[in-house]
Amino acid sequence: MPDNDGQLYIRFLTLGDQKALEALFCKYRESLVLFIYGFVRNIDVAEELMMDTFAALVAGVARYKENDDALFKTWLFAVAKNQAFHHLRKHKIWFASLEKEFLNNVEADASSQPIAILLKSERESQLYRLLKVIDVDYRQALYLQYFEEMKPEQISRIIKKNIKQTYNLLARGKESLRAAYEKMGISWDM
């Protein structure tokens, strides 16, 4: 299966095709901001780190190799995670969770937020809220699976765990979510 996004990025690198880079930026900016926000807990910093991620792509600092078992999206999210971890180390921040004020802002005026599309359905909104109460490793893996629709193989590359560890994180994360749902009196149907 060809990776069209990977081909777009290679076209940007080899031919300087700015429209290819622009297409990638438009496609991934919102989901990258939300993903990075899960680490840094600050929407402005998340947006800045998303821009840093694309700056690394433009500069060619991050090395992408087109191959059959690693999609561009998997690689891009790994680059974004590295940007977030670098920021956390630089600022000596060790733990990140979702902030209530961010979710309240989204609920107050969803149309003004860049992630409104991701939170439009009630189920996604409930899931997103409940991710804040589970372990950060579970949250990261489940976010990639539910919101980015990645397969465990792709997730394992991003979180730098082997496939068995990734399956275990997903299973334990789902069990943690089930408990959180039941605690709130909501039926579990994932």
PDB file of C-alpha atoms in Angstrom:
ATOM      1  CA  MET A   1       0.000   0.000   0.000  1.00  0.00           C
ATOM      2  CA  PRO A   2       1.607   3.303  -1.023  1.00  0.00           C
ATOM      3  CA  ASP A   3       1.955   6.023   1.582  1.00  0.00           C
ATOM      4  CA  ASN A   4       0.751   9.141  -0.209  1.00  0.00           C
ATOM      5  CA  ASP A   5       1.751  11.407   2.657  1.00  0.00           C
ATOM      6  CA  GLY A   6       5.262  10.009   2.585  1.00  0.00           C
ATOM      7  CA  GLN A   7       5.400  10.641  -1.137  1.00  0.00           C
ATOM      8  CA  LEU A   8       4.225  14.222  -0.577  1.00  0.00           C
ATOM      9  CA  TYR A   9       7.001  14.774   1.946  1.00  0.00           C
ATOM     10  CA  ILE A  10       9.615  13.268  -0.357  1.00  0.00           C
ATOM     11  CA  ARG A  11       8.320  15.495  -3.170  1.00  0.00           C
ATOM     12  CA  PHE A  12       8.776  18.504  -0.899  1.00  0.00           C
ATOM     13  CA  LEU A  13      12.329  17.451  -0.007  1.00  0.00           C
ATOM     14  CA  THR A  14      13.452  16.571  -3.511  1.00  0.00           C
ATOM     15  CA  LEU A  15      11.540  19.088  -5.627  1.00  0.00           C
ATOM     16  CA  GLY A  16      10.862  21.861  -3.126  1.00  0.00           C
ATOM     17  CA  ASP A  17       7.111  21.457  -3.710  1.00  0.00           C
ATOM     18  CA  GLN A  18       5.624  23.896  -1.179  1.00  0.00           C
ATOM     19  CA  LYS A  19       2.067  22.744  -1.935  1.00  0.00           C
ATOM     20  CA  ALA A  20       3.014  19.231  -0.831  1.00  0.00           C
ATOM     21  CA  LEU A  21       4.234  20.554   2.526  1.00  0.00           C
ATOM     22  CA  GLU A  22       1.159  22.758   2.853  1.00  0.00           C
ATOM     23  CA  ALA A  23      -1.108  19.741   2.271  1.00  0.00           C
ATOM     24  CA  LEU A  24       0.675  17.813   5.023  1.00  0.00           C
ATOM     25  CA  PHE A  25       0.479  20.777   7.377  1.00  0.00           C
ATOM     26  CA  CYS A  26      -3.267  21.223   6.802  1.00  0.00           C
ATOM     27  CA  LYS A  27      -3.910  17.517   7.250  1.00  0.00           C
ATOM     28  CA  TYR A  28      -1.966  17.010  10.480  1.00  0.00           C
ATOM     29  CA  ARG A  29      -1.764  20.307  12.372  1.00  0.00           C
ATOM     30  CA  GLU A  30      -4.888  19.893  14.512  1.00  0.00           C
ATOM     31  CA  SER A  31      -4.273  16.290  15.484  1.00  0.00           C
ATOM     32  CA  LEU A  32      -0.613  17.020  16.271  1.00  0.00           C
ATOM     33  CA  VAL A  33      -1.583  19.938  18.521  1.00  0.00           C
ATOM     34  CA  LEU A  34      -4.006  17.744  20.438  1.00  0.00           C
ATOM     35  CA  PHE A  35      -1.471  14.910  20.691  1.00  0.00           C
ATOM     36  CA  ILE A  36       1.296  17.219  21.929  1.00  0.00           C
ATOM     37  CA  TYR A  37      -1.104  18.939  24.323  1.00  0.00           C
ATOM     38  CA  GLY A  38      -1.486  15.616  26.137  1.00  0.00           C
ATOM     39  CA  PHE A  39       2.171  15.953  27.134  1.00  0.00           C
ATOM     40  CA  VAL A  40       2.699  19.664  27.718  1.00  0.00           C
ATOM     41  CA  ARG A  41      -0.709  20.762  29.116  1.00  0.00           C
ATOM     42  CA  ASN A  42      -0.547  24.151  27.424  1.00  0.00           C
ATOM     43  CA  ILE A  43      -2.319  24.805  24.138  1.00  0.00           C
ATOM     44  CA  ASP A  44       0.018  27.629  23.119  1.00  0.00           C
ATOM     45  CA  VAL A  45       3.097  25.500  23.753  1.00  0.00           C
ATOM     46  CA  ALA A  46       1.458  22.576  21.915  1.00  0.00           C
ATOM     47  CA  GLU A  47       0.863  24.787  18.881  1.00  0.00           C
ATOM     48  CA  GLU A  48       4.449  26.041  19.033  1.00  0.00           C
ATOM     49  CA  LEU A  49       5.797  22.488  19.264  1.00  0.00           C
ATOM     50  CA  MET A  50       3.621  21.458  16.323  1.00  0.00           C
ATOM     51  CA  MET A  51       5.269  24.256  14.353  1.00  0.00           C
ATOM     52  CA  ASP A  52       8.687  23.062  15.585  1.00  0.00           C
ATOM     53  CA  THR A  53       7.798  19.586  14.326  1.00  0.00           C
ATOM     54  CA  PHE A  54       7.123  20.964  10.864  1.00  0.00           C
ATOM     55  CA  ALA A  55      10.255  23.109  11.065  1.00  0.00           C
ATOM     56  CA  ALA A  56      12.245  19.916  11.658  1.00  0.00           C
ATOM     57  CA  LEU A  57      10.597  18.450   8.566  1.00  0.00           C
ATOM     58  CA  VAL A  58      11.401  21.515   6.470  1.00  0.00           C
ATOM     59  CA  ALA A  59      15.010  21.576   7.653  1.00  0.00           C
ATOM     60  CA  GLY A  60      15.350  17.864   6.983  1.00  0.00           C
ATOM     61  CA  VAL A  61      16.643  17.356  10.534  1.00  0.00           C
ATOM     62  CA  ALA A  62      14.276  14.444  11.084  1.00  0.00           C
ATOM     63  CA  ARG A  63      15.076  11.606   8.694  1.00  0.00           C
ATOM     64  CA  TYR A  64      12.169   9.931   6.937  1.00  0.00           C
ATOM     65  CA  LYS A  65      12.696   6.821   4.869  1.00  0.00           C
ATOM     66  CA  GLU A  66       9.855   5.532   2.776  1.00  0.00           C
ATOM     67  CA  ASN A  67       9.240   1.849   3.463  1.00  0.00           C
ATOM     68  CA  ASP A  68       6.383  -0.596   3.518  1.00  0.00           C
ATOM     69  CA  ASP A  69       5.951  -1.072   7.246  1.00  0.00           C
ATOM     70  CA  ALA A  70       6.191   2.516   8.536  1.00  0.00           C
ATOM     71  CA  LEU A  71       3.713   5.130   7.433  1.00  0.00           C
ATOM     72  CA  PHE A  72       4.564   8.811   7.274  1.00  0.00           C
ATOM     73  CA  LYS A  73       1.904   9.511   9.926  1.00  0.00           C
ATOM     74  CA  THR A  74       3.599   7.114  12.366  1.00  0.00           C
ATOM     75  CA  TRP A  75       6.939   8.778  11.780  1.00  0.00           C
ATOM     76  CA  LEU A  76       5.450  12.293  12.059  1.00  0.00           C
ATOM     77  CA  PHE A  77       3.821  11.557  15.417  1.00  0.00           C
ATOM     78  CA  ALA A  78       7.111  10.101  16.698  1.00  0.00           C
ATOM     79  CA  VAL A  79       8.863  13.354  15.688  1.00  0.00           C
ATOM     80  CA  ALA A  80       6.143  15.348  17.500  1.00  0.00           C
ATOM     81  CA  LYS A  81       6.506  13.190  20.610  1.00  0.00           C
ATOM     82  CA  ASN A  82      10.254  13.824  20.588  1.00  0.00           C
ATOM     83  CA  GLN A  83       9.622  17.574  20.330  1.00  0.00           C
ATOM     84  CA  ALA A  84       7.274  17.381  23.334  1.00  0.00           C
ATOM     85  CA  PHE A  85       9.733  15.331  25.405  1.00  0.00           C
ATOM     86  CA  HIS A  86      12.570  17.692  24.536  1.00  0.00           C
ATOM     87  CA  HIS A  87      10.415  20.605  25.743  1.00  0.00           C
ATOM     88  CA  LEU A  88       9.509  18.777  28.963  1.00  0.00           C
ATOM     89  CA  ARG A  89      13.155  17.940  29.696  1.00  0.00           C
ATOM     90  CA  LYS A  90      14.269  21.480  28.899  1.00  0.00           C
ATOM     91  CA  HIS A  91      11.691  22.944  31.274  1.00  0.00           C
ATOM     92  CA  LYS A  92      12.052  20.142  33.845  1.00  0.00           C
ATOM     93  CA  ILE A  93       8.415  19.125  33.546  1.00  0.00           C
ATOM     94  CA  TRP A  94       8.019  15.429  34.272  1.00  0.00           C
ATOM     95  CA  PHE A  95       4.280  14.645  34.212  1.00  0.00           C
ATOM     96  CA  ALA A  96       1.573  15.864  31.881  1.00  0.00           C
ATOM     97  CA  SER A  97      -2.202  15.471  32.063  1.00  0.00           C
ATOM     98  CA  LEU A  98      -5.178  17.186  30.501  1.00  0.00           C
ATOM     99  CA  GLU A  99      -6.310  20.459  32.080  1.00  0.00           C
ATOM    100  CA  LYS A 100      -9.923  21.195  32.980  1.00  0.00           C
ATOM    101  CA  GLU A 101      -9.710  24.744  31.686  1.00  0.00           C
ATOM    102  CA  PHE A 102      -8.781  23.566  28.192  1.00  0.00           C
ATOM    103  CA  LEU A 103     -11.755  21.205  28.051  1.00  0.00           C
ATOM    104  CA  ASN A 104     -14.024  23.937  29.436  1.00  0.00           C
ATOM    105  CA  ASN A 105     -12.846  26.310  26.697  1.00  0.00           C
ATOM    106  CA  VAL A 106     -13.592  23.682  24.077  1.00  0.00           C
ATOM    107  CA  GLU A 107     -17.073  23.123  25.491  1.00  0.00           C
ATOM    108  CA  ALA A 108     -17.766  26.860  25.804  1.00  0.00           C
ATOM    109  CA  ASP A 109     -16.960  27.664  22.199  1.00  0.00           C
ATOM    110  CA  ALA A 110     -16.055  24.594  20.187  1.00  0.00           C
ATOM    111  CA  SER A 111     -16.181  26.482  16.906  1.00  0.00           C
ATOM    112  CA  SER A 112     -13.245  28.692  17.891  1.00  0.00           C
ATOM    113  CA  GLN A 113     -10.923  25.792  18.778  1.00  0.00           C
ATOM    114  CA  PRO A 114      -8.684  24.147  16.204  1.00  0.00           C
ATOM    115  CA  ILE A 115      -9.651  20.710  17.492  1.00  0.00           C
ATOM    116  CA  ALA A 116     -13.439  21.170  17.295  1.00  0.00           C
ATOM    117  CA  ILE A 117     -13.729  18.551  14.584  1.00  0.00           C
ATOM    118  CA  LEU A 118     -12.084  15.914  16.782  1.00  0.00           C
ATOM    119  CA  LEU A 119     -14.440  16.589  19.680  1.00  0.00           C
ATOM    120  CA  LYS A 120     -17.715  16.970  17.772  1.00  0.00           C
ATOM    121  CA  SER A 121     -19.359  13.719  18.790  1.00  0.00           C
ATOM    122  CA  GLU A 122     -20.423  13.106  22.373  1.00  0.00           C
ATOM    123  CA  ARG A 123     -18.676   9.746  22.520  1.00  0.00           C
ATOM    124  CA  GLU A 124     -15.334  11.239  21.513  1.00  0.00           C
ATOM    125  CA  SER A 125     -15.822  14.048  23.976  1.00  0.00           C
ATOM    126  CA  GLN A 126     -16.518  11.623  26.846  1.00  0.00           C
ATOM    127  CA  LEU A 127     -13.566   9.470  25.874  1.00  0.00           C
ATOM    128  CA  TYR A 128     -11.285  12.488  25.679  1.00  0.00           C
ATOM    129  CA  ARG A 129     -12.387  13.666  29.145  1.00  0.00           C
ATOM    130  CA  LEU A 130     -11.844  10.249  30.654  1.00  0.00           C
ATOM    131  CA  LEU A 131      -8.368   9.900  29.189  1.00  0.00           C
ATOM    132  CA  LYS A 132      -7.188  12.457  31.753  1.00  0.00           C
ATOM    133  CA  VAL A 133      -7.846  10.090  34.654  1.00  0.00           C
ATOM    134  CA  ILE A 134      -5.763   7.183  33.406  1.00  0.00           C
ATOM    135  CA  ASP A 135      -2.016   6.586  33.344  1.00  0.00           C
ATOM    136  CA  VAL A 136      -0.121   8.755  30.836  1.00  0.00           C
ATOM    137  CA  ASP A 137       1.224   5.705  28.939  1.00  0.00           C
ATOM    138  CA  TYR A 138      -2.287   4.291  28.567  1.00  0.00           C
ATOM    139  CA  ARG A 139      -3.590   7.708  27.535  1.00  0.00           C
ATOM    140  CA  GLN A 140      -0.974   8.107  24.835  1.00  0.00           C
ATOM    141  CA  ALA A 141      -1.579   4.663  23.324  1.00  0.00           C
ATOM    142  CA  LEU A 142      -5.377   4.959  23.446  1.00  0.00           C
ATOM    143  CA  TYR A 143      -5.328   8.466  21.985  1.00  0.00           C
ATOM    144  CA  LEU A 144      -3.360   7.199  18.995  1.00  0.00           C
ATOM    145  CA  GLN A 145      -5.699   4.243  18.579  1.00  0.00           C
ATOM    146  CA  TYR A 146      -9.057   6.007  18.992  1.00  0.00           C
ATOM    147  CA  PHE A 147      -8.423   9.523  17.733  1.00  0.00           C
ATOM    148  CA  GLU A 148      -5.702   8.912  15.148  1.00  0.00           C
ATOM    149  CA  GLU A 149      -7.009   5.466  14.151  1.00  0.00           C
ATOM    150  CA  MET A 150      -3.552   3.938  14.269  1.00  0.00           C
ATOM    151  CA  LYS A 151      -2.874   0.224  14.455  1.00  0.00           C
ATOM    152  CA  PRO A 152      -0.887  -1.251  17.364  1.00  0.00           C
ATOM    153  CA  GLU A 153       2.129  -1.727  15.098  1.00  0.00           C
ATOM    154  CA  GLN A 154       2.168   1.995  14.317  1.00  0.00           C
ATOM    155  CA  ILE A 155       1.582   2.927  17.943  1.00  0.00           C
ATOM    156  CA  SER A 156       4.492   0.760  19.075  1.00  0.00           C
ATOM    157  CA  ARG A 157       6.853   2.714  16.816  1.00  0.00           C
ATOM    158  CA  ILE A 158       5.712   6.041  18.253  1.00  0.00           C
ATOM    159  CA  ILE A 159       5.796   5.075  21.915  1.00  0.00           C
ATOM    160  CA  LYS A 160       8.990   3.035  21.450  1.00  0.00           C
ATOM    161  CA  LYS A 161       7.636  -0.174  22.961  1.00  0.00           C
ATOM    162  CA  ASN A 162       7.618  -3.616  21.428  1.00  0.00           C
ATOM    163  CA  ILE A 163       4.364  -4.897  19.988  1.00  0.00           C
ATOM    164  CA  LYS A 164       3.545  -7.090  23.008  1.00  0.00           C
ATOM    165  CA  GLN A 165       4.053  -4.149  25.388  1.00  0.00           C
ATOM    166  CA  THR A 166       1.858  -2.011  23.149  1.00  0.00           C
ATOM    167  CA  TYR A 167      -0.949  -4.572  23.165  1.00  0.00           C
ATOM    168  CA  ASN A 168      -0.626  -4.771  26.955  1.00  0.00           C
ATOM    169  CA  LEU A 169      -0.788  -0.969  27.286  1.00  0.00           C
ATOM    170  CA  LEU A 170      -3.875  -0.865  25.079  1.00  0.00           C
ATOM    171  CA  ALA A 171      -5.584  -3.661  27.017  1.00  0.00           C
ATOM    172  CA  ARG A 172      -4.768  -2.159  30.416  1.00  0.00           C
ATOM    173  CA  GLY A 173      -5.714   1.291  29.186  1.00  0.00           C
ATOM    174  CA  LYS A 174      -9.096   0.013  27.996  1.00  0.00           C
ATOM    175  CA  GLU A 175      -9.630  -1.659  31.355  1.00  0.00           C
ATOM    176  CA  SER A 176      -8.793   1.631  33.114  1.00  0.00           C
ATOM    177  CA  LEU A 177     -11.214   3.455  30.830  1.00  0.00           C
ATOM    178  CA  ARG A 178     -13.900   0.843  31.511  1.00  0.00           C
ATOM    179  CA  ALA A 179     -13.499   1.424  35.250  1.00  0.00           C
ATOM    180  CA  ALA A 180     -13.647   5.208  34.760  1.00  0.00           C
ATOM    181  CA  TYR A 181     -16.783   4.913  32.626  1.00  0.00           C
ATOM    182  CA  GLU A 182     -18.462   2.650  35.187  1.00  0.00           C
ATOM    183  CA  LYS A 183     -17.513   5.026  37.994  1.00  0.00           C
ATOM    184  CA  MET A 184     -19.361   7.775  36.121  1.00  0.00           C
ATOM    185  CA  GLY A 185     -22.366   5.503  35.569  1.00  0.00           C
ATOM    186  CA  ILE A 186     -21.821   5.314  31.800  1.00  0.00           C
ATOM    187  CA  SER A 187     -22.077   1.989  29.998  1.00  0.00           C
ATOM    188  CA  TRP A 188     -18.917   0.756  28.317  1.00  0.00           C
ATOM    189  CA  ASP A 189     -19.264  -0.115  24.624  1.00  0.00           C
ATOM    190  CA  MET A 190     -15.774   0.276  23.136  1.00  0.00           C
TER     191      MET A 190
END
